[in-house]
Amino acid sequence: MTEKPSEGIEFISATVHELKTPLTAIITSVELLAEELQPEEGSTEGRLIQSIIRNARSIDERLSQFSEMSRLLVGDLRVQPELIKLQDIIRNVTTQLYPIIEDKKQSLRLELADHLPPVNGDRRYLEQILLNLLTNASKFTSEQGKIKLSAWKDEGEVVVEVKDNGIGIPQGEQERIFNPYYQVSRSGLSRRSSSGLGLTITKFLVELHGGKIWLKSGVGEGSSFFISLPAVLTDESSGNR
Ligand code: ADP
């Protein structure tokens, strides 16, 4: 019997849900345990507890991305387009990102052009695109590094740039980083918190909105990821940057 794609997706979603439920209980229990024991910083107990929390969260994130990717692959997307001001999306995303940035003592600067035209898109997916790019910018940049998000209008498009001064990406690897599960191999960098699906999903979602994604990067020079999305031009937003 041939299975319909939507049945396959329902099976994957149900399985992911089945796995996430006990995982959430593990994460909550260990976090409570950490609060209860208050292990000293650098102690063996403290390091082990943090390792459990970090790895459990990593599995949780991978499961979400795996589920998301399988939905994208069979075209099972529930897109709810509306007129979106990117400023609002950026505000939400930066609020979510601040704990990660603060944890690494990094700075995040915003440079948004006045009168940025709105775009037509799905709020959740646009947030996810920016969150993926900003999370990567933080992840692949050392402590106290600098991250900048800029947005401007260019002809009939809105362009967003997420720039970091992190480790950069070798020229020869730049096309492949959009392939599923592809990760640049680097010595000394842990892959534990990565799935290698983030940019594949990001590119898919950008193209779903009629946009493009590209990057400029060099080893040791940092990276800039750009996305462009068709602007919805109004009288107010017709001026340039
Ligand atoms: P993940 O971040 O889960 O590994 P992604 O698909 O988001 O997967 O990224 C793929 C790879 O591209 C990463 O493993 C990393 O090697 C590289 N990469 C992505 N963003 C950056 C960045 N801002 N700076 C340096 N390398 C990056």
Short mmCIF file of C-alpha atoms and ligand atoms in Angstrom, two decimals:
data_model
loop_
_atom_site.label_atom_id
_atom_site.label_comp_id
_atom_site.label_asym_id
_atom_site.label_seq_id
_atom_site.Cartn_x
_atom_site.Cartn_y
_atom_site.Cartn_z
CA MET A 1 0.00 0.00 0.00
CA THR A 2 1.37 3.43 -0.91
CA GLU A 3 1.22 5.98 1.83
CA LYS A 4 -0.06 9.49 1.03
CA PRO A 5 2.55 12.21 1.84
CA SER A 6 0.23 13.87 4.37
CA GLU A 7 -0.07 10.57 6.28
CA GLY A 8 3.74 10.35 6.38
CA ILE A 9 3.88 13.89 7.74
CA GLU A 10 1.24 13.19 10.35
CA PHE A 11 3.26 10.14 11.44
CA ILE A 12 6.46 12.23 11.70
CA SER A 13 4.64 14.98 13.63
CA ALA A 14 3.11 12.47 16.03
CA THR A 15 6.48 10.76 16.57
CA VAL A 16 8.23 14.09 17.17
CA HIS A 17 5.48 15.02 19.64
CA GLU A 18 5.85 11.64 21.40
CA LEU A 19 9.60 12.25 21.78
CA LYS A 20 9.28 15.88 22.83
CA THR A 21 6.86 15.23 25.69
CA PRO A 22 9.27 13.22 27.90
CA LEU A 23 12.13 15.44 26.75
CA THR A 24 10.33 18.53 28.08
CA ALA A 25 9.91 16.68 31.39
CA ILE A 26 13.66 15.91 31.44
CA ILE A 27 14.58 19.54 30.76
CA THR A 28 12.17 20.87 33.42
CA SER A 29 13.35 18.31 36.00
CA VAL A 30 17.04 19.03 35.48
CA GLU A 31 16.44 22.78 35.62
CA LEU A 32 14.58 22.30 38.92
CA LEU A 33 17.38 20.04 40.15
CA ALA A 34 19.93 22.75 39.33
CA GLU A 35 17.87 25.29 41.29
CA GLU A 36 17.55 22.88 44.22
CA LEU A 37 21.24 21.87 44.36
CA GLN A 38 22.69 25.29 43.42
CA PRO A 39 25.99 23.68 42.37
CA GLU A 40 29.05 25.90 42.49
CA GLU A 41 30.22 27.32 39.19
CA GLY A 42 32.86 25.06 37.65
CA SER A 43 32.06 22.14 39.98
CA THR A 44 31.67 18.65 38.49
CA GLU A 45 27.96 18.56 39.43
CA GLY A 46 27.40 21.98 37.88
CA ARG A 47 29.15 21.03 34.63
CA LEU A 48 27.28 17.74 34.37
CA ILE A 49 23.91 19.39 34.98
CA GLN A 50 24.63 22.10 32.39
CA SER A 51 25.72 19.42 29.93
CA ILE A 52 22.42 17.54 30.39
CA ILE A 53 20.39 20.74 29.94
CA ARG A 54 22.39 21.85 26.86
CA ASN A 55 22.15 18.47 25.15
CA ALA A 56 18.47 17.96 25.96
CA ARG A 57 17.68 21.42 24.51
CA SER A 58 19.74 20.56 21.46
CA ILE A 59 17.71 17.38 20.86
CA ASP A 60 14.53 19.41 21.32
CA GLU A 61 15.66 21.94 18.70
CA ARG A 62 16.75 19.24 16.27
CA LEU A 63 13.40 17.49 16.59
CA SER A 64 11.58 20.77 15.80
CA GLN A 65 13.78 21.39 12.78
CA PHE A 66 13.39 17.81 11.56
CA SER A 67 9.61 18.10 11.78
CA GLU A 68 9.66 21.50 10.08
CA MET A 69 11.94 20.26 7.30
CA SER A 70 9.72 17.27 6.55
CA ARG A 71 6.72 19.61 6.26
CA LEU A 72 8.62 21.88 3.89
CA LEU A 73 9.73 18.93 1.75
CA VAL A 74 6.19 17.74 1.06
CA GLY A 75 4.81 21.26 0.73
CA ASP A 76 2.62 20.91 3.82
CA LEU A 77 2.77 24.54 4.89
CA ARG A 78 0.09 26.63 6.47
CA VAL A 79 1.04 30.06 5.24
CA GLN A 80 -1.01 32.97 6.57
CA PRO A 81 0.13 36.01 4.60
CA GLU A 82 -0.56 39.51 5.88
CA LEU A 83 0.92 42.98 5.47
CA ILE A 84 3.92 43.04 7.78
CA LYS A 85 6.08 45.85 9.09
CA LEU A 86 9.54 44.34 9.41
CA GLN A 87 10.26 46.69 12.33
CA ASP A 88 7.69 44.75 14.40
CA ILE A 89 9.19 41.40 13.45
CA ILE A 90 12.68 42.68 14.26
CA ARG A 91 11.53 43.92 17.68
CA ASN A 92 10.07 40.49 18.55
CA VAL A 93 13.08 38.58 17.30
CA THR A 94 15.63 40.74 19.09
CA THR A 95 13.72 40.31 22.36
CA GLN A 96 13.96 36.53 21.93
CA LEU A 97 17.64 36.79 21.05
CA TYR A 98 18.84 39.02 23.90
CA PRO A 99 19.46 36.22 26.45
CA ILE A 100 21.73 34.42 23.94
CA ILE A 101 23.60 37.62 23.06
CA GLU A 102 23.98 38.64 26.70
CA ASP A 103 25.24 35.18 27.58
CA LYS A 104 28.17 35.74 25.20
CA LYS A 105 28.54 39.44 26.12
CA GLN A 106 28.01 40.34 22.47
CA SER A 107 26.47 43.56 21.15
CA LEU A 108 23.55 43.85 18.75
CA ARG A 109 23.08 47.07 16.80
CA LEU A 110 20.03 47.88 14.71
CA GLU A 111 20.18 50.20 11.70
CA LEU A 112 16.74 50.48 10.16
CA ALA A 113 15.97 52.95 7.37
CA ASP A 114 13.13 55.39 7.92
CA HIS A 115 9.95 54.65 5.97
CA LEU A 116 10.77 50.99 5.42
CA PRO A 117 7.99 49.62 3.20
CA PRO A 118 5.96 46.67 4.50
CA VAL A 119 6.18 43.19 2.98
CA ASN A 120 3.57 40.57 2.40
CA GLY A 121 4.32 37.48 4.41
CA ASP A 122 3.65 35.04 7.19
CA ARG A 123 4.66 36.56 10.55
CA ARG A 124 5.88 33.27 12.07
CA TYR A 125 8.05 32.39 9.07
CA LEU A 126 9.54 35.88 8.76
CA GLU A 127 10.42 35.75 12.46
CA GLN A 128 11.98 32.36 11.98
CA ILE A 129 14.13 33.57 9.05
CA LEU A 130 15.58 36.44 11.08
CA LEU A 131 15.93 34.39 14.24
CA ASN A 132 17.90 31.69 12.37
CA LEU A 133 20.28 34.26 10.85
CA LEU A 134 20.78 36.14 14.12
CA THR A 135 21.25 32.93 16.13
CA ASN A 136 23.93 31.80 13.69
CA ALA A 137 25.58 35.23 13.84
CA SER A 138 25.84 34.85 17.62
CA LYS A 139 26.79 31.16 17.53
CA PHE A 140 29.70 31.63 15.11
CA THR A 141 31.04 34.80 16.73
CA SER A 142 33.22 34.81 19.82
CA GLU A 143 32.41 36.41 23.15
CA GLN A 144 32.16 40.22 23.00
CA GLY A 145 31.68 40.04 19.23
CA LYS A 146 29.56 42.49 17.27
CA ILE A 147 26.33 41.77 15.45
CA LYS A 148 24.45 44.29 13.36
CA LEU A 149 21.05 44.07 11.71
CA SER A 150 20.34 46.61 8.99
CA ALA A 151 17.31 47.01 6.75
CA TRP A 152 16.73 49.33 3.81
CA LYS A 153 14.71 49.71 0.66
CA ASP A 154 16.31 48.97 -2.70
CA GLU A 155 14.11 49.57 -5.75
CA GLY A 156 11.04 47.39 -5.19
CA GLU A 157 12.58 45.33 -2.44
CA VAL A 158 13.37 45.42 1.23
CA VAL A 159 16.87 44.18 1.99
CA VAL A 160 17.90 42.94 5.43
CA GLU A 161 21.54 42.32 6.35
CA VAL A 162 22.66 40.34 9.39
CA LYS A 163 26.35 41.04 9.89
CA ASP A 164 28.78 39.57 12.40
CA ASN A 165 32.49 39.85 13.03
CA GLY A 166 32.84 36.13 13.74
CA ILE A 167 34.85 33.26 12.30
CA GLY A 168 33.59 33.63 8.72
CA ILE A 169 32.98 30.97 6.07
CA PRO A 170 35.57 29.78 3.53
CA GLN A 171 34.76 30.77 -0.09
CA GLY A 172 34.59 27.15 -1.25
CA GLU A 173 31.95 26.24 1.35
CA GLN A 174 29.59 29.16 0.85
CA GLU A 175 27.20 27.48 -1.59
CA ARG A 176 27.07 24.22 0.33
CA ILE A 177 26.00 25.71 3.66
CA PHE A 178 22.43 25.87 2.30
CA ASN A 179 22.39 22.08 1.76
CA PRO A 180 20.55 19.97 4.37
CA TYR A 181 22.77 18.86 7.28
CA TYR A 182 25.84 20.60 5.83
CA GLN A 183 28.20 22.11 8.39
CA VAL A 184 31.58 23.66 7.77
CA SER A 185 34.15 21.45 9.47
CA ARG A 186 36.27 23.44 11.88
CA SER A 187 38.56 22.25 14.54
CA GLY A 188 37.65 23.13 18.09
CA LEU A 189 34.04 24.11 17.34
CA SER A 190 31.40 21.91 18.92
CA ARG A 191 28.58 20.70 16.69
CA ARG A 192 26.43 19.67 19.61
CA SER A 193 23.99 22.56 19.40
CA SER A 194 23.68 22.44 15.61
CA SER A 195 21.56 20.45 13.22
CA GLY A 196 22.79 21.83 9.89
CA LEU A 197 19.16 22.39 8.83
CA GLY A 198 18.78 26.04 9.85
CA LEU A 199 19.96 27.65 6.60
CA THR A 200 18.17 25.09 4.42
CA ILE A 201 14.90 26.00 6.14
CA THR A 202 15.75 29.72 6.04
CA LYS A 203 16.43 29.66 2.27
CA PHE A 204 13.25 27.70 1.64
CA LEU A 205 11.17 30.18 3.66
CA VAL A 206 12.77 33.22 1.97
CA GLU A 207 12.02 31.76 -1.48
CA LEU A 208 8.48 30.93 -0.36
CA HIS A 209 8.05 34.69 0.14
CA GLY A 210 9.39 35.44 -3.36
CA GLY A 211 12.73 36.58 -1.94
CA LYS A 212 16.43 35.78 -2.26
CA ILE A 213 19.22 35.00 0.19
CA TRP A 214 22.95 35.45 -0.30
CA LEU A 215 26.09 36.09 1.72
CA LYS A 216 29.48 37.75 1.81
CA SER A 217 32.05 36.19 4.08
CA GLY A 218 35.71 35.47 4.52
CA VAL A 219 37.60 33.41 7.08
CA GLY A 220 38.40 35.62 10.06
CA GLU A 221 36.54 38.55 8.48
CA GLY A 222 33.03 37.81 9.70
CA SER A 223 29.92 37.15 7.65
CA SER A 224 27.03 39.12 6.23
CA PHE A 225 23.84 37.31 5.30
CA PHE A 226 21.41 39.27 3.11
CA ILE A 227 17.78 38.61 2.34
CA SER A 228 15.62 40.57 -0.07
CA LEU A 229 11.83 40.47 -0.04
CA PRO A 230 9.39 42.13 -2.46
CA ALA A 231 8.22 45.41 -0.91
CA VAL A 232 4.60 46.46 -0.82
CA LEU A 233 4.95 50.07 -1.92
CA THR A 234 2.78 52.68 -0.29
CA ASP A 235 2.94 56.50 -0.69
CA GLU A 236 4.71 56.85 2.65
CA SER A 237 7.44 54.28 1.82
CA SER A 238 8.24 55.42 -1.73
CA GLY A 239 11.34 57.42 -0.62
CA ASN A 240 14.74 55.70 -0.61
CA ARG A 241 17.08 54.88 2.31
P1 ADP B 1 23.67 24.91 12.06
O1 ADP B 1 23.85 26.34 12.49
O2 ADP B 1 22.57 24.22 12.78
O3 ADP B 1 24.95 24.14 12.00
P2 ADP B 1 22.91 26.05 9.54
O4 ADP B 1 22.22 25.41 8.35
O5 ADP B 1 22.21 27.20 10.18
O6 ADP B 1 23.18 24.90 10.55
O7 ADP B 1 24.34 26.53 9.07
C1 ADP B 1 25.17 25.63 8.33
C2 ADP B 1 26.61 25.96 8.57
O8 ADP B 1 26.94 27.23 7.99
C3 ADP B 1 26.98 26.09 10.04
O9 ADP B 1 27.25 24.83 10.63
C4 ADP B 1 28.23 26.96 9.95
O10 ADP B 1 29.36 26.18 9.65
C5 ADP B 1 27.94 27.87 8.76
N1 ADP B 1 27.42 29.19 9.20
C6 ADP B 1 26.14 29.62 9.20
N2 ADP B 1 26.05 30.90 9.62
C7 ADP B 1 27.31 31.30 9.92
C8 ADP B 1 27.89 32.53 10.39
N3 ADP B 1 27.16 33.62 10.66
N4 ADP B 1 29.23 32.57 10.55
C9 ADP B 1 30.00 31.49 10.27
N5 ADP B 1 29.53 30.31 9.82
C10 ADP B 1 28.20 30.20 9.64
#
